[in-house]
Amino acid sequence: MDLDWASMVGFVGTACIIGAYAYLTYEDNPNPFILHGTNLTGAALLTVSLVVHTNWPSLVLEGFWAAIAIWGLAKALRGRRKNG
């Protein structure tokens, strides 16, 4: 079975999200920029795939996944500014 470009992009996004989860589990003190940045990248790539191959429940999930990652990045930026 041949995979088209959108499916390949989706697989890279999946790898990003799985990698972020593994990183969170492995590291005792994970860097929030790496964690949330990787999750956001994964959600964006999966969204590209899901726009081409529409699956509404998964597309909604990726929207929430991206929103939580953006929230995490904003929280990390605020924390960095407070700690100077």
Short mmCIF file of C-alpha atoms in Angstrom, two decimals:
data_model
loop_
_atom_site.label_atom_id
_atom_site.label_comp_id
_atom_site.label_asym_id
_atom_site.label_seq_id
_atom_site.Cartn_x
_atom_site.Cartn_y
_atom_site.Cartn_z
CA MET A 1 0.00 0.00 0.00
CA ASP A 2 1.43 3.35 -1.05
CA LEU A 3 1.02 6.29 1.32
CA ASP A 4 0.40 9.75 -0.03
CA TRP A 5 2.20 12.87 1.18
CA ALA A 6 -0.57 13.78 3.66
CA SER A 7 -0.36 10.40 5.35
CA MET A 8 3.42 10.67 5.59
CA VAL A 9 3.08 14.13 7.18
CA GLY A 10 0.57 12.64 9.62
CA PHE A 11 3.00 9.87 10.56
CA VAL A 12 5.70 12.46 11.32
CA GLY A 13 3.17 14.31 13.49
CA THR A 14 2.34 11.08 15.30
CA ALA A 15 6.05 10.48 15.90
CA CYS A 16 6.36 13.98 17.39
CA ILE A 17 3.50 13.43 19.83
CA ILE A 18 4.73 9.98 20.83
CA GLY A 19 8.25 11.36 21.21
CA ALA A 20 7.00 14.20 23.43
CA TYR A 21 5.15 11.73 25.64
CA ALA A 22 8.22 9.52 25.90
CA TYR A 23 10.34 12.57 26.73
CA LEU A 24 7.88 13.57 29.47
CA THR A 25 7.99 10.07 30.92
CA TYR A 26 11.79 9.73 30.66
CA GLU A 27 12.90 13.12 32.00
CA ASP A 28 12.54 13.96 35.68
CA ASN A 29 12.44 17.68 34.90
CA PRO A 30 11.35 18.07 31.27
CA ASN A 31 11.97 21.32 29.43
CA PRO A 32 8.48 22.74 28.78
CA PHE A 33 9.60 24.37 25.52
CA ILE A 34 10.74 21.02 24.13
CA LEU A 35 7.67 19.20 25.44
CA HIS A 36 5.00 21.66 24.32
CA GLY A 37 6.83 22.71 21.16
CA THR A 38 7.06 19.10 20.03
CA ASN A 39 3.40 18.50 20.88
CA LEU A 40 2.39 21.61 18.95
CA THR A 41 4.46 20.55 15.95
CA GLY A 42 2.88 17.10 16.05
CA ALA A 43 -0.63 18.51 16.28
CA ALA A 44 0.04 20.86 13.37
CA LEU A 45 1.38 18.07 11.18
CA LEU A 46 -1.51 15.77 12.04
CA THR A 47 -3.92 18.60 11.28
CA VAL A 48 -2.44 18.92 7.79
CA SER A 49 -3.02 15.22 7.26
CA LEU A 50 -6.54 15.40 8.69
CA VAL A 51 -7.52 18.32 6.47
CA VAL A 52 -6.71 16.17 3.44
CA HIS A 53 -8.16 12.95 4.90
CA THR A 54 -10.94 14.38 7.03
CA ASN A 55 -11.72 12.63 10.27
CA TRP A 56 -13.69 15.13 12.35
CA PRO A 57 -13.22 13.59 15.81
CA SER A 58 -9.46 13.41 15.28
CA LEU A 59 -9.36 16.93 13.84
CA VAL A 60 -11.16 18.26 16.93
CA LEU A 61 -8.73 16.33 19.14
CA GLU A 62 -5.75 17.92 17.38
CA GLY A 63 -7.30 21.35 17.84
CA PHE A 64 -7.48 20.81 21.59
CA TRP A 65 -4.00 19.23 21.60
CA ALA A 66 -2.58 22.31 19.87
CA ALA A 67 -4.45 24.69 22.19
CA ILE A 68 -3.09 22.94 25.28
CA ALA A 69 0.44 23.01 23.82
CA ILE A 70 0.13 26.75 23.12
CA TRP A 71 -1.14 27.27 26.67
CA GLY A 72 1.85 25.30 27.99
CA LEU A 73 4.28 27.36 25.93
CA ALA A 74 2.68 30.62 27.12
CA LYS A 75 2.89 29.43 30.73
CA ALA A 76 6.56 28.53 30.26
CA LEU A 77 7.28 31.95 28.73
CA ARG A 78 5.58 33.70 31.66
CA GLY A 79 7.60 31.59 34.08
CA ARG A 80 10.83 32.42 32.28
CA ARG A 81 10.07 36.17 32.44
CA LYS A 82 9.28 35.99 36.18
CA ASN A 83 12.51 34.14 36.93
CA GLY A 84 14.50 36.54 34.74
#
